[in-house]
Structure formats: C-alpha cells, structure tokens
Coordinates of C-alpha atoms in Angstrom, one line a residue:
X10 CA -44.8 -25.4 -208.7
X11 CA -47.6 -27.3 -211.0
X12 CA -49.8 -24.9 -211.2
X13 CA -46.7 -23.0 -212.6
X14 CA -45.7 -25.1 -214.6
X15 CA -49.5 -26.0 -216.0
X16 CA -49.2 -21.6 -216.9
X17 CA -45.4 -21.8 -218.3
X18 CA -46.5 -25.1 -221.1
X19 CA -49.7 -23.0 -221.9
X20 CA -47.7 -19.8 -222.8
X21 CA -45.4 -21.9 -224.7
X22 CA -47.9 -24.0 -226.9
X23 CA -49.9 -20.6 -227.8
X24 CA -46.6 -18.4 -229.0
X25 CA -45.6 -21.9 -230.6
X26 CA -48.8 -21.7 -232.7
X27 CA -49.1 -18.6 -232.9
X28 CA -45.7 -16.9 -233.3
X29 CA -47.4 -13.8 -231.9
X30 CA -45.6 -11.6 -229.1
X31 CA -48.6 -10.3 -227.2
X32 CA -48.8 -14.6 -226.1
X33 CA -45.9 -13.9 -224.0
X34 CA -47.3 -11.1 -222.2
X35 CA -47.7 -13.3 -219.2
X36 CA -44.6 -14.4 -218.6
X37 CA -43.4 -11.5 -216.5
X38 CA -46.4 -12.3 -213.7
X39 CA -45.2 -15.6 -214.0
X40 CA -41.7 -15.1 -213.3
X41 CA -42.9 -12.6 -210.0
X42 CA -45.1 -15.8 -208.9
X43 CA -42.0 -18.3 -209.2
X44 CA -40.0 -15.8 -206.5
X45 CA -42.5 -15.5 -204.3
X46 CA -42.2 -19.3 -204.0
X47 CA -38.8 -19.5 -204.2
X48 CA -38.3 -21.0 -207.6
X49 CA -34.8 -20.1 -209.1
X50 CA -34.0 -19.5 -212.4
X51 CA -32.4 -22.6 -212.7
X52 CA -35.4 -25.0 -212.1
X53 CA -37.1 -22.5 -214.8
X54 CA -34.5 -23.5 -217.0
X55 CA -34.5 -27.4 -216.2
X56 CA -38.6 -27.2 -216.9
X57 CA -38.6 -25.7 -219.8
X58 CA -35.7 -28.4 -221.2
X59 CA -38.2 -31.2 -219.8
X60 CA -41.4 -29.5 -221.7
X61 CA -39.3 -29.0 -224.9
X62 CA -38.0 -32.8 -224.9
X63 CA -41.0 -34.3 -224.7
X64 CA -43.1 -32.5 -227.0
X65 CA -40.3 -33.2 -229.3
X66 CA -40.2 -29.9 -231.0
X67 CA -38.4 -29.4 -234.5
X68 CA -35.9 -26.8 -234.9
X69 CA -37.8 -24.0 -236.0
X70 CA -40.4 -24.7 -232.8
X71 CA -37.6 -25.2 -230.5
X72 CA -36.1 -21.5 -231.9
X73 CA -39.5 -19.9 -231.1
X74 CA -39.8 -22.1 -227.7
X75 CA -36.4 -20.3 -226.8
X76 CA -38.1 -17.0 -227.1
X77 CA -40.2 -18.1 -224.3
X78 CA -37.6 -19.0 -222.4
X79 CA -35.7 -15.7 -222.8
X80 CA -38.4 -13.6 -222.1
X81 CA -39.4 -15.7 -219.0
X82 CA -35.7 -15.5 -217.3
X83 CA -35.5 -11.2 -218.6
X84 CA -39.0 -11.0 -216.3
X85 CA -38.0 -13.1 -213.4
X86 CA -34.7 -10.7 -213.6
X87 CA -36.3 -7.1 -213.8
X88 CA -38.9 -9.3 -210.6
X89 CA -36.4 -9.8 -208.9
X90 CA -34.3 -7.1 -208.6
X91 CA -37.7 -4.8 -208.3
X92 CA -37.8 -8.0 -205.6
X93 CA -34.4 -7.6 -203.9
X94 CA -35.0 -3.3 -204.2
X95 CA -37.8 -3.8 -202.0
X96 CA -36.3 -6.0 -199.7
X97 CA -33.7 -3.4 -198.9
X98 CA -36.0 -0.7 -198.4
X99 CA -37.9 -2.6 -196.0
X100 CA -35.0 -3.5 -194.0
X101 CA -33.7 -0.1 -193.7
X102 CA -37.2 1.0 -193.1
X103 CA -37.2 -1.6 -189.8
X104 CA -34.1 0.1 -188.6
X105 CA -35.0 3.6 -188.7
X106 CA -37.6 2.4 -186.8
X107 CA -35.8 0.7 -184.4
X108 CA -34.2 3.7 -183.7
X109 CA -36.9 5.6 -183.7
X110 CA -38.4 2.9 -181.0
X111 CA -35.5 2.9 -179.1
X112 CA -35.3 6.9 -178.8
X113 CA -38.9 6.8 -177.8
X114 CA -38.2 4.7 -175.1
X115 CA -35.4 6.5 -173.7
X116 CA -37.0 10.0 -174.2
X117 CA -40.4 9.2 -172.7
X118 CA -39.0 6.9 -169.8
X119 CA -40.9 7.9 -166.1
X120 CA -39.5 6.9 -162.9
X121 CA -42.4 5.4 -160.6
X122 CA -42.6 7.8 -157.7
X123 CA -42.5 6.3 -154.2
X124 CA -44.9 8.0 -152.2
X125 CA -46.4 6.7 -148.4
X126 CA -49.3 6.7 -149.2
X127 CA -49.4 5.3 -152.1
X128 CA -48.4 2.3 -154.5
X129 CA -48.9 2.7 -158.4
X130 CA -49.0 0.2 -161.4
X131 CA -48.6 0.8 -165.2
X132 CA -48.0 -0.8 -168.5
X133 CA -48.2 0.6 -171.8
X134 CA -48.1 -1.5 -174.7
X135 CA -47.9 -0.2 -178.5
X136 CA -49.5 -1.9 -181.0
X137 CA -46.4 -1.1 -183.8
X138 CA -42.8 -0.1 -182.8
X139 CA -43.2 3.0 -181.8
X140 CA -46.0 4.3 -179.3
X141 CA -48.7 7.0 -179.8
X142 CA -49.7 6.5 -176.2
X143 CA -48.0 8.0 -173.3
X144 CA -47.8 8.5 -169.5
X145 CA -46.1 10.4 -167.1
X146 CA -45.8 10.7 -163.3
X147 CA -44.0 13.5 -161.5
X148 CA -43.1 13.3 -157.8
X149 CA -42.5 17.4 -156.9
X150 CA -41.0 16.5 -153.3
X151 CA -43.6 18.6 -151.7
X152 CA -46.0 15.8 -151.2
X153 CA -48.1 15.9 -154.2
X154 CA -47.7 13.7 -157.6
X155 CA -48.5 15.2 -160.4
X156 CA -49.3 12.5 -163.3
X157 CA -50.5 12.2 -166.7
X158 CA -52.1 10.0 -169.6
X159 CA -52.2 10.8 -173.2
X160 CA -52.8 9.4 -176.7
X161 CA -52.2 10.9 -180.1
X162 CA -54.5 10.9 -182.6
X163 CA -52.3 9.5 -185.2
X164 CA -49.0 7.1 -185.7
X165 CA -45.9 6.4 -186.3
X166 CA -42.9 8.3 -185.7
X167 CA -44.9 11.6 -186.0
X168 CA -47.1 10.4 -183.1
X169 CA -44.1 9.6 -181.2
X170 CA -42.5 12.7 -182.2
X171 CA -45.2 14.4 -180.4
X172 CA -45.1 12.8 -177.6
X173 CA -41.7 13.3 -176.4
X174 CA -42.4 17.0 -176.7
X175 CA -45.3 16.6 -174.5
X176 CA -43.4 15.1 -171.9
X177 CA -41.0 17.6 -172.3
X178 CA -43.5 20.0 -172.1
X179 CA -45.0 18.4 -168.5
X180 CA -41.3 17.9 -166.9
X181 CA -40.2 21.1 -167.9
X182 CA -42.4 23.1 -165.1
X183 CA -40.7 22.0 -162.3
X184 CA -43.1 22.6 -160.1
X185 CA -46.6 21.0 -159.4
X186 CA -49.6 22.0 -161.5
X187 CA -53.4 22.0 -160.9
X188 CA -54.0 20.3 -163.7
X189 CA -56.4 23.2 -165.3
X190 CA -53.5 25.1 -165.8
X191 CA -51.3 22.2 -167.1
X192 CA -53.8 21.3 -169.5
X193 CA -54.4 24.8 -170.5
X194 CA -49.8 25.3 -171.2
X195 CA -50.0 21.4 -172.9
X196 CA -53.0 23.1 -175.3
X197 CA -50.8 26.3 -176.4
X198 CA -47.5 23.7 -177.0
X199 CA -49.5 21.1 -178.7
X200 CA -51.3 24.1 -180.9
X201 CA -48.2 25.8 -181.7
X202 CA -45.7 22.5 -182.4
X203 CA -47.8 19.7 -183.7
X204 CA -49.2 19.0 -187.0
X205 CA -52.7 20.4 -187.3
X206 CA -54.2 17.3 -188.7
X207 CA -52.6 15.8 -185.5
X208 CA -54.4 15.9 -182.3
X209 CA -53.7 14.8 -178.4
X210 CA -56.0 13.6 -175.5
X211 CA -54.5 13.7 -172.1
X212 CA -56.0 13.1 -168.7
X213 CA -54.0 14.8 -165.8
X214 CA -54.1 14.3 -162.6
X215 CA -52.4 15.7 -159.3
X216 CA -52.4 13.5 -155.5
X217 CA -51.7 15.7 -152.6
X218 CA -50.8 13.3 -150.0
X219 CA -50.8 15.3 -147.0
X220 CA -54.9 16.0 -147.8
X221 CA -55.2 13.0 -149.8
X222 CA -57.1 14.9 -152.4
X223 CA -57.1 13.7 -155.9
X224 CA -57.7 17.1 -158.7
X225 CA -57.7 16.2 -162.3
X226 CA -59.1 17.6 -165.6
X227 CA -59.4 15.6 -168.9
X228 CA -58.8 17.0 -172.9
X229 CA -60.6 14.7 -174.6
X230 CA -59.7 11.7 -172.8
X231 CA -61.3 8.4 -172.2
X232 CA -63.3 8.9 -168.7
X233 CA -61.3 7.9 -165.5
X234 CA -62.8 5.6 -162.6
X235 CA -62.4 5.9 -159.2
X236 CA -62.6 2.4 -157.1
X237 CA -64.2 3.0 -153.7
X238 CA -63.1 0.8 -151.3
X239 CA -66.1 1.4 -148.8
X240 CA -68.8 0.9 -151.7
X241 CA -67.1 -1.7 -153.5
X242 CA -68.1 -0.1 -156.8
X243 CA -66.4 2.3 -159.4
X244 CA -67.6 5.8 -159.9
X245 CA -66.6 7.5 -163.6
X246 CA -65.2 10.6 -163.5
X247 CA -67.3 13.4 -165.2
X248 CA -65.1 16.6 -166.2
X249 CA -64.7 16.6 -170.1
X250 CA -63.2 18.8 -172.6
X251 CA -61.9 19.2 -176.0
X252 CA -59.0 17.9 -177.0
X253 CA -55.2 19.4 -176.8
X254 CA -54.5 21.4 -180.1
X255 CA -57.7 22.7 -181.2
X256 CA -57.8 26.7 -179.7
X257 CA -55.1 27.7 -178.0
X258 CA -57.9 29.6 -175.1
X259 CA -59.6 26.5 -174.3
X260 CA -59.8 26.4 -170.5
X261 CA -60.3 23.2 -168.7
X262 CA -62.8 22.5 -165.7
X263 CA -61.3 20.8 -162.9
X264 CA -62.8 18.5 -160.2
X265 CA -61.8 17.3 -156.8
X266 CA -62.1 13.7 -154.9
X267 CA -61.3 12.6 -151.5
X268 CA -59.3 9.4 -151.9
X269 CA -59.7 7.1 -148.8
X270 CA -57.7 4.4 -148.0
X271 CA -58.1 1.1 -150.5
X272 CA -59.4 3.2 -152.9
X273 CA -58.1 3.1 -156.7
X274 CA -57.5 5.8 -159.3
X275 CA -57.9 4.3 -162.9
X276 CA -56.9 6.1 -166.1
X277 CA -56.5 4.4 -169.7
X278 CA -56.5 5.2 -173.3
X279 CA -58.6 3.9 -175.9
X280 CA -56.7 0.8 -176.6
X281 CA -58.3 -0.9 -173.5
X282 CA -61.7 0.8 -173.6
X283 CA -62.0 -0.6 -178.0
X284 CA -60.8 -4.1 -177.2
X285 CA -62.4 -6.1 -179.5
X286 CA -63.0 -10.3 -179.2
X287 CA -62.1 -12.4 -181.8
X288 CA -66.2 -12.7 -182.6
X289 CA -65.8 -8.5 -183.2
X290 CA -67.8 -7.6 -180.5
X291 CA -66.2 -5.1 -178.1
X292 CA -65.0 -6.1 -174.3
X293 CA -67.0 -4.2 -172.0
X294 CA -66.4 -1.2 -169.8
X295 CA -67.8 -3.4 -166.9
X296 CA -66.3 -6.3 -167.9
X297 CA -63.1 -4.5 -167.5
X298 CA -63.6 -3.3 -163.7
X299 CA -65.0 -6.2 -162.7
X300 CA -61.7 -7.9 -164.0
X301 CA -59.9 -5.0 -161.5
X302 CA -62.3 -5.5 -159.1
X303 CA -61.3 -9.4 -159.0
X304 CA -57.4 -8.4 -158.1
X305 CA -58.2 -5.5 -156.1
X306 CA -56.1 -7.0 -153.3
X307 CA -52.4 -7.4 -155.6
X308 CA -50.1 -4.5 -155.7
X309 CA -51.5 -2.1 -158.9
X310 CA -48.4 -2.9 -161.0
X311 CA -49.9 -6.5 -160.8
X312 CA -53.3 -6.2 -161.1
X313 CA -52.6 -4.0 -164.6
X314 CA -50.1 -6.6 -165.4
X315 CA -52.8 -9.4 -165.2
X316 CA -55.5 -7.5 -166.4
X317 CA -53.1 -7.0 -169.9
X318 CA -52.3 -10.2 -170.1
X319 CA -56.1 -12.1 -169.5
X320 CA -57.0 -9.2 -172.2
X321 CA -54.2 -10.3 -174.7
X322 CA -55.8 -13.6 -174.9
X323 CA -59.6 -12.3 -175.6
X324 CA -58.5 -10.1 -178.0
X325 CA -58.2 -10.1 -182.0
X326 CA -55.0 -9.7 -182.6
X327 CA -55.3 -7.7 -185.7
X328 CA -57.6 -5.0 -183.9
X329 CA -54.4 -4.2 -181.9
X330 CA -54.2 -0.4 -180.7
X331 CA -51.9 1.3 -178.3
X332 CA -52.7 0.6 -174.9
X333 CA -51.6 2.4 -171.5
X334 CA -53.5 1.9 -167.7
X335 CA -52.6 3.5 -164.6
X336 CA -53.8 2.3 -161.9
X337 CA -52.9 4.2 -158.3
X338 CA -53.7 2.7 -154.9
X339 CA -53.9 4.8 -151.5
X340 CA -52.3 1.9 -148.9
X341 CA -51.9 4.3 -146.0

C-alpha cells in the first residue's frame, strides 16, 4: 500500500504540472497492482481525497487531479473485470479437470490379482490431476499374470486420454499374452489412435505360476530389476526397444527369468528413476535399491509405500513427475 501510494501522488503531481495525458499512462498498471493486493476502489478513493487535502489544491488543480482519479477507478474497472474473467476460466478449467481426473481414475482402475505364489505392491502418483503414467495387472485364471507399466510421453488430458485406450487395448485380449506379441498389438493401437507428436513406453510382463517363469519385453521403458534373494543383489533387465507408436512392424525381443522364492520383480517409470534433491542433483539408481533392499522383508505394497514416501521428502517439489512402481514378490 505505500509503495502504491508513493506511485498514485507521483502520477498526480506530474499531470498536475503538466496537464499532459500521456502522464497518466500508468495508472492502469497501477490499478492491476492495487487488485492483486486487495485494495478496493474505495480506499483508492479515500487516498486520493487525503493527497488532494493536504496539498491543498485550488479549483482548477483539483479539476485536473479529478482526472487522475477517473482514469485510475476506469483502469482498476477494465483490471478487474479482465481480473474476475480470468478467475472464472480458471475455475471452470479446475473442474473439467476434475472430471477428467475422476474419469481417469475410474477408467484405468486394476484389481490387484491374488495369486499363491505371489504378493504384489503398487502406487502411482501424478504429478498434476490427471496421470500420464499407467499400470495394469491381469490375472487370466489359468495361472499366469499378465501385467504392465507405461508412461506417455506428454500430459494432460491428452496423455490420459491415451492411456485409458491402452488399457483398453491390454484388457480387451482376454487371454494371456507373451508380451512380444502384446507389445507388438499395443504398437499398431498406439500408431493408429494417438497423436503422432505423442508417444508411449510400456514394460510388460507375464508370471506363470505353475513354472514360476517370469517373460517380459520393454518399448522404450525404463530398465526393470530383478532382486535375487539367494545373491542379495539386483540384476537389470537388458531387452530394449523402441518406443510404442513409431512403426507399426516393430517387433519386440523377449527374455525369460526363473523367479525363486524371495525374489522381487521391480518395474517403474521415469518419475522415480529423475528424482531430483532439493541441491538438483539426481537420487541414484542404487540409492533406490538399496532403499528396497532395506524393506525387503514388508509386504511389496509396503515397501513401495515407504519407499514413496522417504522419497517425497528428498525430493524438490517443483521437479515433480509422474511416478508409478510395481514391485512383485514370489512368497511360495
């Protein structure tokens, strides 16, 4: 308020002197300035009576001073109704996406399967309303699991827009898929439905419990890890390939593990692999094992849990991305 009032008695001694429009070119900034800190018109009006009185102004002053006035209420009402115009927008924007959030979330819902020999944890988090990461878990009733991680390369509703096709897309089969061949039906859907500037990585994955054999194949996806219970250690999983929408004949290599009992299946996007610290730097890849490592012996809805929330308070809050982990555990 002083420094606005230091700028209103500034603009008002100069047109007083100078009788010259152009002097009140200011005044429309200043009225913008004295909404954003909630200063009604009425304490504009009350200053400029207090200014006028004591600089005891004769009648021809006080005409012009009146100008001032005028031209200081005309641009604190075109500033605030631009003001009030833009408030509206906003909050019909934040409803739209609510709704678009809250479709999201009903259309990309996953029930957690309930296998023997297996227990399963995951948590995705998006960094806005609506989520460009996704995951997926299928439980065929014919002892295998068929499950999936994906991120869009891009945003917003678009993003999510994507996504709920891709899920679509993946339940839609009915049937278990090596996940060559899901990968290689994903690519043509993505190729032919989503915008071309838009882009999707997935890692999928199938668990055949009778073998306990783990097959997966990855489009562009962050690598998985594979905790080995035996070892102690993680091993990275090495198939790559290019991401879903690029050429719809892409073909994706597949590879096979053995999962023994206590051993881990970890997939994520890129939100936990580009966690940055508050200095900039980025968390590390081992750093984040060894922080699975540490609960290895919770339930994996758990261990993700507290591996989200000791990461939430390392991290710079305005680097925020999506962020998904799966984490599956062989118990039996």
């Amino acid at each position: 308020m002083d420094e606005l009032i230091v700028n209103y008695e500034k603009i008002l001694d100069r047109y007083i002197e100078s009788k010259n429009e152009q002097d009140l070119d200011g005044l429309q900034n200043l009225s913008f300035e004295a909404i954003e800190n909630d200063i009604s018109p009425e304490e504009i009006v009350s200053l400029h009576k207090d200014l006028t009185l004591e600089k005891e102004l004769t009648a021809e002053e006080m005409k012009l001073s009146m100008d001032v006035l005028l031209e200081m209420i005309i641009g604190f009402g075109f500033s605030y109704r631009d003001y009030k115009s833009l408030v509206k927008k906003m909050e019909a924007h934040d409803k739209e996406m609510d709704i678009a959030a809250s479709l999201q979330s009903m259309m990309l819902k996953t029930k957690i399967p309930k296998l023997n020999s297996i227990e399963i944890g995951a948590i995705s988090v998006p960094a806005q309303r609506v989520n460009g990461d996704y995951y997926n878990l299928i439980d065929h009733h014919d002892g295998t699991m068929s499950f999936a991680v994906a991120d869009v390369i891009g945003k917003g509703i678009p993003a999510a827009l994507a996504m709920s096709m891709i899920k679509f897309g993946m339940d839609s089969y009915g049937h278990s898929q090596l996940p060559s061949d899901g990968l290689k039906r994903l690519n043509r859907v993505v190729e032919k439905n989503v915008n071309q500037n838009m882009f999707v990585t997935m890692f999928y994955g199938l668990y055949e419990e009778i073998s306990s054999k783990f097959y997966y194949s990855s489009a562009g996806h962050e690598p998985g890890y594979i905790y080995r219970e035996k070892t102690d250690s993680f091993e990275e999983m090495g198939a790559r390939g290019i991401v879903l929408g690029v050429n719809p004949t892409t073909r994706y290599d597949q590879e096979e593990h053995d999962i023994n009992v206590g051993d881990m299946i970890l997939v994520f996007t890129d939100g936990l692999s580009e966690i940055r610290r508050l200095s900039g730097e980025f968390v590390r890849t081992d750093d984040l094992l060894e922080l699975i490592r540490t609960y290895k012996h919770l339930h994996p809805q758990d261990i993700v849990q507290v591996v989200y929330e000791e990461l939430i308070k390392i991290q710079d809050p305005k680097k925020r991305d999506d962020l998904t982990i799966l984490l599956i555990k062989r118990v039996n």
